[in-house]
Structures are given as C-alpha cells and as structure tokens.
Coordinates of C-alpha atoms and ligand atoms in Angstrom, one line a residue:
X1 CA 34.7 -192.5 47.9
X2 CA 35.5 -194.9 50.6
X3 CA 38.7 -196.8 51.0
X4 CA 37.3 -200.5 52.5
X5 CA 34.2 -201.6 53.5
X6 CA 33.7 -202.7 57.2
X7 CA 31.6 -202.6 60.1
X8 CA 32.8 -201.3 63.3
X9 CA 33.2 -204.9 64.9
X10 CA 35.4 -205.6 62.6
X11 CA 37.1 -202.0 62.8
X12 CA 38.2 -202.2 66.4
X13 CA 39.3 -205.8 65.8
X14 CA 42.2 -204.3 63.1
X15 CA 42.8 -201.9 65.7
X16 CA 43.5 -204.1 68.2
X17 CA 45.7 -206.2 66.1
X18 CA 47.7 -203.2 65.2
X19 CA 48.1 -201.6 68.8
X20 CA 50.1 -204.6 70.0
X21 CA 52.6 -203.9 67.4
X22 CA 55.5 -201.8 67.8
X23 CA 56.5 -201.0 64.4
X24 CA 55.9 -200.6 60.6
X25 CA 57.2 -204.2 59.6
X26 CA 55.6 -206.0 62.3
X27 CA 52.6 -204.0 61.3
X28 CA 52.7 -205.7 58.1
X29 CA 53.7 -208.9 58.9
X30 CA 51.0 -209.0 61.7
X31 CA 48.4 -208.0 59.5
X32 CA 49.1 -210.2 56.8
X33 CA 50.5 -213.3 59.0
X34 CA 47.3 -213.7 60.9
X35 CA 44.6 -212.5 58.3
X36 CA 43.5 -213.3 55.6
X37 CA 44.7 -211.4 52.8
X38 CA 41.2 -209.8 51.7
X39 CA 40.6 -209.3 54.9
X40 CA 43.9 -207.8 55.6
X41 CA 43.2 -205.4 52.8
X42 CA 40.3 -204.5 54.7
X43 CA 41.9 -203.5 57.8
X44 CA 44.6 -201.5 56.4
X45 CA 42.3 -197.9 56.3
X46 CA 41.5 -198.3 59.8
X47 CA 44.6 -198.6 62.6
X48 CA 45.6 -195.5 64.1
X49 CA 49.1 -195.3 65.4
X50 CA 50.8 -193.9 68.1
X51 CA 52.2 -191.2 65.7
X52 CA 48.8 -189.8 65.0
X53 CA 47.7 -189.5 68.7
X54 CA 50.1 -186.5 68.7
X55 CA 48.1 -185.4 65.8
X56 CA 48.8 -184.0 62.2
X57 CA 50.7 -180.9 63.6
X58 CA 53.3 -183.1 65.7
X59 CA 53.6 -185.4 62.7
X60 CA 54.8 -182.7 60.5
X61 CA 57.1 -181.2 62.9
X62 CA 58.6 -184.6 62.5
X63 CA 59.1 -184.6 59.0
X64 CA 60.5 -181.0 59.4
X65 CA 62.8 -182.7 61.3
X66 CA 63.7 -185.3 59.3
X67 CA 64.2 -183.0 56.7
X68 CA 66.7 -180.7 58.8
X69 CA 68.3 -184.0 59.6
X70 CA 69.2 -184.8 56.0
X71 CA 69.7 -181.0 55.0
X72 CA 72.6 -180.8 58.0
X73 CA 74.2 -184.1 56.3
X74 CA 73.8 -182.7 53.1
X75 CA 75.6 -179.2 54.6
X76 CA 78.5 -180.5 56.5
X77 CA 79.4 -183.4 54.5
X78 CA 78.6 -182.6 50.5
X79 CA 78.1 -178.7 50.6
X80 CA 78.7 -177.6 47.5
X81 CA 78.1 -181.0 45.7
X82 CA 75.2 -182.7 43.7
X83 CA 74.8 -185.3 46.5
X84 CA 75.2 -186.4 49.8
X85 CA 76.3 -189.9 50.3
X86 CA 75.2 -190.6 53.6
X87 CA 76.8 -194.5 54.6
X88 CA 80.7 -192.8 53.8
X89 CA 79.7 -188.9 55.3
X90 CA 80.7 -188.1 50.8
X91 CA 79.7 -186.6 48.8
X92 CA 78.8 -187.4 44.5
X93 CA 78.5 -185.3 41.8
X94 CA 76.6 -186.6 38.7
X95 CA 79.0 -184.4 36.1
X96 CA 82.5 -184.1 36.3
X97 CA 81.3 -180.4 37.8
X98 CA 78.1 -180.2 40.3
X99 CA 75.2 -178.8 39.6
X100 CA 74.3 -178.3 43.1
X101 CA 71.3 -180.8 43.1
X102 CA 70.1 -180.8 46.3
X103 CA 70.0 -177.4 47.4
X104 CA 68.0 -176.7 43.7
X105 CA 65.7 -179.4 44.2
X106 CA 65.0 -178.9 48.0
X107 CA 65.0 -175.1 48.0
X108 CA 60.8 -175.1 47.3
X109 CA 60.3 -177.6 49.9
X110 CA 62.2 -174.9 52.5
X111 CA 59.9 -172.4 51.5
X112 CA 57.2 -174.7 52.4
X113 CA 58.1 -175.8 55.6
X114 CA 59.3 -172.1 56.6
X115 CA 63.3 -173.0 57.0
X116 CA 64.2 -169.3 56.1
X117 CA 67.8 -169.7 57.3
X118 CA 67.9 -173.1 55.4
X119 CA 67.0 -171.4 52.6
X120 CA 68.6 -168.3 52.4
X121 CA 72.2 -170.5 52.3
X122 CA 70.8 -172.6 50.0
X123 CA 69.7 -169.6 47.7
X124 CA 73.3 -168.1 48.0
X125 CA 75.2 -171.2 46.9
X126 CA 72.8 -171.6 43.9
X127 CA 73.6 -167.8 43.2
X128 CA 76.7 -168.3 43.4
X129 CA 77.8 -171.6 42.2
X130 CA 75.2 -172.9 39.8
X131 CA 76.5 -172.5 36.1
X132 CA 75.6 -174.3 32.9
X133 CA 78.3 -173.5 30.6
X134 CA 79.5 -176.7 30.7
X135 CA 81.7 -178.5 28.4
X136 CA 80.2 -182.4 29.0
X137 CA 77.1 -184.2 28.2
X138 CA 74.2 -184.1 30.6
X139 CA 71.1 -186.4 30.4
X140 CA 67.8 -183.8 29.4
X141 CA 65.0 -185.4 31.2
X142 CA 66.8 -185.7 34.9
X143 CA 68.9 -182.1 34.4
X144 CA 64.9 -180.6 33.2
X145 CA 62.5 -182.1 36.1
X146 CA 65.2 -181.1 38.9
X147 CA 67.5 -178.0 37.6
X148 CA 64.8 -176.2 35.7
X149 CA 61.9 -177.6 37.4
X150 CA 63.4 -176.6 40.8
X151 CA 64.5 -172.9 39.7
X152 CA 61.0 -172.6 38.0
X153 CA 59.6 -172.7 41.3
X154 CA 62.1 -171.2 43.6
X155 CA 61.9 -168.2 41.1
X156 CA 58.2 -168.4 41.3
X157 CA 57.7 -168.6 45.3
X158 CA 61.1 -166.7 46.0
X159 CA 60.5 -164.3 43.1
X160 CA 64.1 -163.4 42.9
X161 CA 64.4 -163.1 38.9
X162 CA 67.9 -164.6 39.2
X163 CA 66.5 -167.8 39.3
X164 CA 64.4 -167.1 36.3
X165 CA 67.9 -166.0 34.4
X166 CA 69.3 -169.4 35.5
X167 CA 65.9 -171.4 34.4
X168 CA 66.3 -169.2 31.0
X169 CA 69.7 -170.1 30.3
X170 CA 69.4 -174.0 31.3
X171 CA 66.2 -173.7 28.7
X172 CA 68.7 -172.6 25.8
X173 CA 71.1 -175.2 26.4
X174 CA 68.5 -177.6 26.2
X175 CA 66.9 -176.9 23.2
X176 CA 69.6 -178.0 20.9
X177 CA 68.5 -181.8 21.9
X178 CA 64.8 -181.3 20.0
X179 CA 67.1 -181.4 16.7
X180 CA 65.9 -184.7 15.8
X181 CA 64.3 -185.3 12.8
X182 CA 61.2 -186.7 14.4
X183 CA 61.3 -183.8 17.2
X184 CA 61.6 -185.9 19.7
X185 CA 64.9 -185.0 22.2
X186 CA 68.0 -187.2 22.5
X187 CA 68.7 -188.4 25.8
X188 CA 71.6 -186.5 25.9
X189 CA 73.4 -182.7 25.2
X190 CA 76.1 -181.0 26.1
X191 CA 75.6 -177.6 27.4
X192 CA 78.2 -175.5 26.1
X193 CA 79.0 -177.1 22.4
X194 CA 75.0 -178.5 21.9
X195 CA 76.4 -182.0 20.8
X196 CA 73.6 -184.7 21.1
X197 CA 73.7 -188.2 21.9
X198 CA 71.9 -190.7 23.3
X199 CA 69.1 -191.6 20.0
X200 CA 67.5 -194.7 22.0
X201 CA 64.9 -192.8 24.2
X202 CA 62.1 -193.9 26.0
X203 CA 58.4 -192.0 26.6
X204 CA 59.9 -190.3 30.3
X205 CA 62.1 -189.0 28.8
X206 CA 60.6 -187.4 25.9
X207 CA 57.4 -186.7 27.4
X208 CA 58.6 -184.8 30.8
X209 CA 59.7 -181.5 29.4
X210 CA 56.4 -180.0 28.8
X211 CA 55.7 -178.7 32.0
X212 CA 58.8 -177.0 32.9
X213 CA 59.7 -176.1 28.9
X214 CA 56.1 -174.8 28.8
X215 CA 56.2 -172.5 31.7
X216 CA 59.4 -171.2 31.1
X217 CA 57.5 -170.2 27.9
X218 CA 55.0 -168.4 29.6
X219 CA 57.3 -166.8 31.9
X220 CA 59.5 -165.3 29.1
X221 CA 57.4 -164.9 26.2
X222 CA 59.4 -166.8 24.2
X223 CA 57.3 -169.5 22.1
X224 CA 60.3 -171.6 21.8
X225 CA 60.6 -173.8 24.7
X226 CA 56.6 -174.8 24.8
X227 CA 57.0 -175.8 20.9
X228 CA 59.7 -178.1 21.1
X229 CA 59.0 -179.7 24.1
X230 CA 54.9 -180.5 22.8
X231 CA 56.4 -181.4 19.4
X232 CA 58.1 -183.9 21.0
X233 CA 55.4 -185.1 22.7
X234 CA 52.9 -185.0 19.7
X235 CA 55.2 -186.7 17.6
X236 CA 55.7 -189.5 20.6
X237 CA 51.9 -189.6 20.5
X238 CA 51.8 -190.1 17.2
X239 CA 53.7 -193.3 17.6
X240 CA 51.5 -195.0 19.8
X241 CA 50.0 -198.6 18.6
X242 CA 47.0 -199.1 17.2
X243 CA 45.5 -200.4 20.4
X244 CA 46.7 -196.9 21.6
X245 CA 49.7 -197.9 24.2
X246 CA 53.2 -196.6 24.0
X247 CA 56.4 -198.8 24.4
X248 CA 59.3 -198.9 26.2
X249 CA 62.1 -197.9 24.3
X250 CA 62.0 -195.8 20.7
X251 CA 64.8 -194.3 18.1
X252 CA 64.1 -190.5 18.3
X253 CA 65.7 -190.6 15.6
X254 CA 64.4 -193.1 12.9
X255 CA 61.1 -193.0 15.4
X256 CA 61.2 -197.1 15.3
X257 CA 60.3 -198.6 18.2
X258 CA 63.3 -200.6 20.2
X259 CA 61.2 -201.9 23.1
X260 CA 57.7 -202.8 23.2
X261 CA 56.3 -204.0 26.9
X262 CA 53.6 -201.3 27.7
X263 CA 53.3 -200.2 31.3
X264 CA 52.9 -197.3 33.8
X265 CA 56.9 -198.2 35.5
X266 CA 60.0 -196.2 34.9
X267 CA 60.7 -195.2 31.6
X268 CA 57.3 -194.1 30.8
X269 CA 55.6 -193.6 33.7
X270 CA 55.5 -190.2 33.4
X271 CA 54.4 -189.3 30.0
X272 CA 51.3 -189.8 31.4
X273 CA 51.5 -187.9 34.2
X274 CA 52.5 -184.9 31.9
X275 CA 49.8 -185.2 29.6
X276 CA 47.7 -184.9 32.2
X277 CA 48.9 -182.0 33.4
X278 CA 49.8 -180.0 30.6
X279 CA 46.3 -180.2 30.0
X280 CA 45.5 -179.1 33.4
X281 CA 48.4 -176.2 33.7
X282 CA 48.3 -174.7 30.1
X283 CA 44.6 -175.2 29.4
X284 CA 45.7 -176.8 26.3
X285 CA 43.2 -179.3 24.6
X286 CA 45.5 -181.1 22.7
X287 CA 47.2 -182.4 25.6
X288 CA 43.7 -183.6 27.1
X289 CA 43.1 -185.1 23.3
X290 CA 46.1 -187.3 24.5
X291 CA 45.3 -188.2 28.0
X292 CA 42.2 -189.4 27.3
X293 CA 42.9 -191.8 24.8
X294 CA 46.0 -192.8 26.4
X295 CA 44.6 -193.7 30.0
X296 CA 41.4 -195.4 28.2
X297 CA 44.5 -197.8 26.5
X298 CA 46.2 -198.1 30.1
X299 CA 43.0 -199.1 32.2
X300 CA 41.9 -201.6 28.9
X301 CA 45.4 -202.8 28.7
X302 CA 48.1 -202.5 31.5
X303 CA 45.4 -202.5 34.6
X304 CA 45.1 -205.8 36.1
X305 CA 42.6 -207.2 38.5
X306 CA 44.5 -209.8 39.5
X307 CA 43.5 -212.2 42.5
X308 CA 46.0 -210.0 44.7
X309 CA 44.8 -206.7 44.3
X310 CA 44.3 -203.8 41.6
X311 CA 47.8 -203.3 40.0
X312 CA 48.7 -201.6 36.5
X313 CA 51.0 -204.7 35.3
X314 CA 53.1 -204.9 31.7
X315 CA 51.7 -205.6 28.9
X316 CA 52.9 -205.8 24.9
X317 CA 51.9 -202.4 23.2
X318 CA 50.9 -204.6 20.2
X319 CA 48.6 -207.1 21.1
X320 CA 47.4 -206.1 24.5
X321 CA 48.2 -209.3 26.0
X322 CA 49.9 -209.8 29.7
X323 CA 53.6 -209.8 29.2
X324 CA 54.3 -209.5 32.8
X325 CA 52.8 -209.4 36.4
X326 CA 55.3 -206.4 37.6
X327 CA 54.8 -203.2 39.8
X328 CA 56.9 -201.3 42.2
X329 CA 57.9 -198.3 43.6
X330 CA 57.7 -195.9 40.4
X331 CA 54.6 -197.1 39.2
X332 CA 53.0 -196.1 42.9
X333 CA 53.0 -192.5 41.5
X334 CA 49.6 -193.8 39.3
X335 CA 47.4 -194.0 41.7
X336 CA 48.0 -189.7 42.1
X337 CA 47.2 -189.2 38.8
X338 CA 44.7 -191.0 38.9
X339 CA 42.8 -189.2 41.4
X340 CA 43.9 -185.7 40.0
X341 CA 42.4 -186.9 36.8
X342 CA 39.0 -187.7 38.9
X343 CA 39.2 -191.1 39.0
X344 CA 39.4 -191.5 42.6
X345 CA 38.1 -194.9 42.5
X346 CA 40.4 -196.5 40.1
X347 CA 42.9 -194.4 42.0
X348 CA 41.9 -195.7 45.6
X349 CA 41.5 -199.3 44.8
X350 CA 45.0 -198.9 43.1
X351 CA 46.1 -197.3 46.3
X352 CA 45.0 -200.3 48.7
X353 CA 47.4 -202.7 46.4
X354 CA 50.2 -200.5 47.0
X355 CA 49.8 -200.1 50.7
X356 CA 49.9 -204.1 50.4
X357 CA 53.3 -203.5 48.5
X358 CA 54.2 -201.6 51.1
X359 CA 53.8 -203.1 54.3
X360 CA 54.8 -206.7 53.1
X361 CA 58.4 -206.0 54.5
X362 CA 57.5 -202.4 56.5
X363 CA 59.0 -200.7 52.6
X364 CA 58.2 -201.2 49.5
X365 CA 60.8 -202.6 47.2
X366 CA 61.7 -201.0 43.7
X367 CA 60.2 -203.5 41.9
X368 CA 57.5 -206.4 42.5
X369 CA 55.9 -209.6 41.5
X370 CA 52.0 -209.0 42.1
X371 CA 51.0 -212.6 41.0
X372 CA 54.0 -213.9 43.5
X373 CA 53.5 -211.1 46.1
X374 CA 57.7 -211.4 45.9
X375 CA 60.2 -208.7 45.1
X376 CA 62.0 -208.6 42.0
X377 CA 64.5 -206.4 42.8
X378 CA 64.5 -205.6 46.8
X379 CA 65.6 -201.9 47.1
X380 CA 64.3 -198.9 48.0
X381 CA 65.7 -195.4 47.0
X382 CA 63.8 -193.2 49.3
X383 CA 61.3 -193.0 45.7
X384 CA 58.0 -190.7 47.2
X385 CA 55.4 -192.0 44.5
X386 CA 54.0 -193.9 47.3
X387 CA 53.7 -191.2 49.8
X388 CA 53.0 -189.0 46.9
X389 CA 49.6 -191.0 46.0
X390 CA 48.3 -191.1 49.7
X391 CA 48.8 -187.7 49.5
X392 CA 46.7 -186.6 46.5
X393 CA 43.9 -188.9 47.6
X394 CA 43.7 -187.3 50.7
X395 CA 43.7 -184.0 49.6
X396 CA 41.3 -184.8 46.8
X397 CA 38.9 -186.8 48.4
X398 CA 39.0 -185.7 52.1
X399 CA 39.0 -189.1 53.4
X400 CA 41.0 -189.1 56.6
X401 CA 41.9 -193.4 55.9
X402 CA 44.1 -192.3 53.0
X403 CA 46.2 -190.1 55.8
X404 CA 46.3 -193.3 57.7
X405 CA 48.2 -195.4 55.0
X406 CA 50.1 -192.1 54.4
X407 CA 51.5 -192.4 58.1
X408 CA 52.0 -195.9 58.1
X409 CA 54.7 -195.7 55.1
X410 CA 56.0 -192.6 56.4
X411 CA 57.1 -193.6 60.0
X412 CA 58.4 -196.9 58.5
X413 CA 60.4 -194.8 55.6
X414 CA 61.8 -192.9 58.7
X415 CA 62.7 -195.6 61.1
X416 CA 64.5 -197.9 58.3
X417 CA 66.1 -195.0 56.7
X418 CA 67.4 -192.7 58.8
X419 CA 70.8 -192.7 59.5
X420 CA 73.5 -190.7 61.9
X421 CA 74.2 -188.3 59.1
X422 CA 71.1 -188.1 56.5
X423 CA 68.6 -190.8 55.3
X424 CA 70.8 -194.0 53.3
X425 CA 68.1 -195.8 51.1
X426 CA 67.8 -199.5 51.4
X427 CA 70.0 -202.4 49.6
X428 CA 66.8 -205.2 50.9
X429 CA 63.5 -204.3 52.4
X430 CA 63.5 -207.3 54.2
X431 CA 66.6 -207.1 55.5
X432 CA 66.8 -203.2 56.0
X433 CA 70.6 -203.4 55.2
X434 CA 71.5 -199.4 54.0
X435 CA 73.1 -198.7 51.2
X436 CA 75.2 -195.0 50.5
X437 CA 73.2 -193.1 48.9
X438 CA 70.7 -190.5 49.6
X439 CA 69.3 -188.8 45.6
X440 CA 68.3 -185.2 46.1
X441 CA 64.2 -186.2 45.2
X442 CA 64.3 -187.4 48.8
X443 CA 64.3 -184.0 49.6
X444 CA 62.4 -182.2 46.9
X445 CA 59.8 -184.9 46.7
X446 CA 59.3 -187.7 49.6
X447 CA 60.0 -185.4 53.0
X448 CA 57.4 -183.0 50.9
X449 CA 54.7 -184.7 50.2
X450 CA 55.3 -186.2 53.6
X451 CA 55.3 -182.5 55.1
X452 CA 51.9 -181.6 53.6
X453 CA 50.1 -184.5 54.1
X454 CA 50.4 -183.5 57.6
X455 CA 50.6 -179.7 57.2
X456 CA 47.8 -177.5 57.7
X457 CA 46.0 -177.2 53.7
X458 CA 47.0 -173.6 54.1
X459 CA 50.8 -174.3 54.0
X460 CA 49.9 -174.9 50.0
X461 CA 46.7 -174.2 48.3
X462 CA 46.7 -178.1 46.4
X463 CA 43.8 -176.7 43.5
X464 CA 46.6 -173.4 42.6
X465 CA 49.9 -175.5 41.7
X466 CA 50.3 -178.4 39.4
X467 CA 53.3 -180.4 41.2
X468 CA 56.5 -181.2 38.3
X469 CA 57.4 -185.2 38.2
X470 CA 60.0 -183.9 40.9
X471 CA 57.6 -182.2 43.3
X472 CA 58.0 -178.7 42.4
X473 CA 54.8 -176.4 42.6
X474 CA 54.4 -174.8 39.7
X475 CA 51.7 -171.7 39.5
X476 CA 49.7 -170.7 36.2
X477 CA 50.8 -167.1 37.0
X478 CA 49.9 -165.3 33.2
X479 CA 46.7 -165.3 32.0
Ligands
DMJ501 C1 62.1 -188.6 40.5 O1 63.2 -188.1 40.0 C2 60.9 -188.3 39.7 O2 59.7 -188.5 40.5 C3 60.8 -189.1 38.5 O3 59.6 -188.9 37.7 C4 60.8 -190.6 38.8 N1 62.0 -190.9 39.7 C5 62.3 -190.1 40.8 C6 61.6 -190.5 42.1 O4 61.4 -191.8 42.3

C-alpha cells in the first residue's frame, strides 16, 4: 500500500519546503502554516531529513545513544529504584519497596541493541534485589505487562531460568485477583496476603494478562495462569453491547457496567491489542472469534472520517452514536494493530492522522481534539504508540515513507526531551516546558521501537515474536 498520492513535481516541492527548516516543530508548523492541510497530508511521506542522509545505521547508533544517555541517569541517580526522575537527578518508587522497574523493563531492549555490560548489571540487580513477597497492594495490569512481561522475555532471550523462577513466582501472587465472581481480576492485590481491591475495572486492565499469563503457562506446564487470565477475558467479552463495543469502566465484580463511552484510548485500548495477539501467539481460535467481531464494532463505530483526517474517536457503547471527537497519544498504538492484523490500509490512513497529531507542535500531546485540531490535555510522557505504529507499518509493508514519519517523531522526541541527566517528558507540547519524570516504558518501549526501526531486520526477526503492550518480544518457543 502506498502512504499519499503525488507526482514528483509536487514531491520535490515538499522537499523543498522541508529543507529550509531546522527542526521538528518548524517542520510542522511550516508544513501546515503554508499548505493546505490535504495537501500538507500529502507531503508528509516525502521529506527526507538531514538525519537520514547519515542513513538507517547512524540513526540507530543514535538512539543507542539516547538510550545509554537515559540508562547512565537511571544508574547514577535512581540505581536501585523503580524510576528515575530526571528534572531533580531522584529517584521514585511506585510501592513503598521498588520493584526495580527500569532495569526489568529495559533489560530486553539491552539484549537488542547489544549493551552486554549494560546488561549484565542490570541482570545482577534484578538477581539480586527483585522480590515479591510484599506486604502492600500492587495494581495487576501495570505490575503484569512490565514485571512479568519483562522477565518473560529476559528469561527467554537471556535464558537464565532465574528469571523464569521470578516470572513463576510474580504469576502466583497474581492469581489470587481472578477470585471474582465473574472471573474478571480486580485492579488490585497484595502480593504476600492475596487481599483484593480495586472492583471498578476497566477492559486494559482485564484484558492485558493473556499474553504474559498465557506464556508463563506454556513455559511451566501449569494450566493455571492461561485459564484465568482468558476467563477473564471471555467473561469481559461476554459483556460487550449488543452493537458489539465494550465500555469504559465495569464492576468485576457484579459485571455492571460503570462507564459507557466506547473507544480505542487508555483504559481499553489494549484489549484489543491482546485479542489480537493471543490469537496470533497461542493459535487459539477463540481469541480470533473475539477480534473479529470486536474490530468489525470498532471500524463501524469508533472510526471516524472526519473532515481532518482518519481518527478512531469515542463513541457510546449503546447506541453507536459520536460521544466525542478525541484521540491522542495512546490511541496511536491502533494503527500497529491494525497493520499486524492486515489491514494496512485502515492502518496507514490512520497513520497519516497521527503524524498530523504529531507534528502540529513538533510532539504529540496526550490527548487531542480531531474536530478542533487543539489539545485537550498538552503533555507528553515519552508514550511510543506513535513510534510504535510507524514501526509495524514499515516492517509490514516495506514502504520506506512509513520510516520517514518514523524519523520525523523520533528526532523531535529526542531534541524536546532530552535532558542533562535522562529524557524528562513534557508538561506542554507547545511550549516544550519539561516536567520530572522519565516512566521506565521510555526505555522498554519508545527508544526500542525507535532502535529497530532503524536497525538492520536481522537485529529481530519481526514475523518470530509477538511484542507485549510494553514492548517485550515474546517467542512461541513450545510446540
Ligand atoms: C505502556 O505501559 C503500555 O504501552 C500500555 O499499554 C499503555 N501505556 C504505556 C505506554 O504509553
């Protein structure tokens, strides 16, 4: 599939337009101050920057760099800690003990960029440090996609079955949350007594388990884990409307929904994605029973071809009908599954509105009006669904214009973000003002997807690993 439509004369024009800029922002401002906004849309496949004359294999360097940058942050300033917090040179822990976030969720993206010194201190603090026998709540769905998600995949590409122990353990803790009586997890457990809490849920955070739940399933032989975390899902499923859309808030326990605007955003967004790939990991029909009907729901219902663009908006899970004209920076992760499900033209078109998001202010805010082309709320948190979506589409359909957009966002993410120690995500995209903190997905997920865009398709075979909703690789290694 193509990205835009344009003759050549009109090619060298955007170029032109592009190669008197000096940056990201003015890049988007340029663009859209002096063309027509279709037009503009038009262009956006085509510039090729600075950055890309040194070629794919400088580019990545760069984000190795970037990533050593934050990692050297993260080790003088918050070893030992969940967090660093760039702005102050801090450090935060989530818990009142630290469960070594960063160095679990950037471990795999080490492996990949071949920081075998990096790695090998990272590997001994989560040795040596990482414990979950602890006596305090913890939220399931974050503690799942980055603790056993990450130790999933550092046991799978490290193969060190220490990790596996740790993964196993995490996985027993966890399980006391499914004890709802519709099967669907609480939002909260604590890991040494198995209290629950937390009965309003959302789809997330009930639907995200599978994939790391599942494989630790496969990898142990114990049923257990895969059950719960698809009887939660089934039982979610089972919930939907009768239009076939899922809401935004539900009681796990009396299975009521609390909250009923449909959409792709945070919350639910990645149900979806897991159904998906459930389906696609485990070979398991049921889950592509579920996708199916549920992205036929979401492209009837939630899309939006709206005069600005292709977006996935809000919409009530009832009636179908337009509650609200709202993207941003978590719903950008749609347009890679999408295109992993093979709908690379939904996907692309999808992917041209976000790039629009994107370069309105150089960054993409967290959350934004379509219909107003105006930010809702102005931040950015270093999220990689953007990145994550060029990325996909490039490796998926080949086309070298989705590695242009790619670059675009990710030498503005670097410029706005970087600070002396680490990357501090943004209080405004328009006024670039940092705020203090840097969330351990930055490393797991954004500098990764950033990494292989550019890395040779050797550095990770794309067709052998299903990625978690936090960036870890997972492998169908049993049969
Ligand atoms: C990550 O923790 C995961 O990608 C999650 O699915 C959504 N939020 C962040 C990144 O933005």
């Amino acid at each position: 599939m193509s990205v835009g439509c344009i003759g050549t004369r009109r090619l060298r024009a955007g170029l032109a337009v592009r190669r008197t800029s000096s940056g990201g922002r003015r890049l988007g401002r340029s663009c859209l101050g002096a063309l027509a906004p279709a037009l503009c849309l038009l262009l956006v496949p085509a510039p090729r920057l600075a950055a890309q004359a040194r070629g794919p294999d400088a580019e990545a360097a760069a984000v190795r760099e970037a990533f050593l940058h934050a990692w050297r942050g993260y080790e003088r300033y918050a070893w030992g800690h969940d967090e660093l917090l760039p702005l102050s040179r801090g450090a935060r822990d989530w818990y009142p003990a630290s469960f070594v976030m960063t160095p679990v969720d950037a471990f795999d993206t080490m492996l990949l960029m071949g920081l075998t010194d990096e790695a090998a201190r990272a590997k001994a603090l989560i040795i040596e440090r990482l414990s979950f026998d602890r006596d305090f709540p913890v939220q399931v769905f974050e503690v799942t996609i980055r603790l056993l998600g990450g130790l999933i995949s550092a046991y799978q590409m490290d193969g060190d079955p220490r990790f596996l122990a740790l993964a196993r353990d995490l996985g027993n803790r966890l399980l006391p949350a499914f004890e709802s009586k519709t099967g669907m997890p609480y939002r909260y457990v604590n890991l040494h007594t198995g209290a629950v809490s937390g009965p309003e849920s959302n789809p997330a955070e009930i639907g995200t388990l599978m994939l790391e739940l599942g494989t630790l399933s496969k990898l142990t032989s114990d049923a257990r884990y895969y059950d719960a975390a698809k009887r939660a899902v089934t039982s979610l499923y089972g919930r939907r409307s009768r239009i076939g859309l899922v809401g935004s808030e539900i009681d796990v326990e009396s299975g009521v929904w609390r909250g009923i605007d449909s959409h792709v955003g945070g919350g639910i967004d990645s149900y979806y994605e897991y159904l998906l790939k459930s389906w696609l990991l485990f070979g398991d029909q049921d889950f592509k029973r579920m996708w199916d009907s549920s992205v036929a729901a979401v492209n009837r219902y939630v899309a939006d071809e709206a005069p600005t663009g292709y977006w996935y908006g809000y919409a009530d899970m009832v009636t179908g009908g337009r509650s609200a004209t709202r993207f941003g920076a978590l719903e950008a992760f749609f347009a890679a599954v999408l295109a992993r499900s093979g709908d690379t033209a939904r996907a692309g078109r999808l992917m041209r509105s976000i790039f629009r998001m994107w370069t309105t202010f150089g960054v993409e805010p967290e959350e934004w009006n379509y219909a107003l082309m105006r930010p809702i709320s102005p931040g950015y948190e270093l999220r990689p669904e953007a990145i994550e979506s060029a990325y996909y589409l490039f490796r998926i359909t080949g086309d070298e214009r989705y590695r242009d957009l790619g670059r675009v966002m990710v030498d503005s993410l670097l410029r706005y973000t970087r600070a002396e120690v680490g990357f501090a995500a943004l209080r405004d995209v328009e006024t670039k003002q940092q705020r203090d903190r840097m969330e351990s997905f930055f490393l797991a997920e954004t500098l990764k997807y950033a990494f292989l865009l550019f890395a040779p398709p050797q550095t990770l075979d794309f067709d052998a690993v299903i990625f978690n909703t936090e960036a870890h690789p997972i492998r169908r290694t049993w049969p």
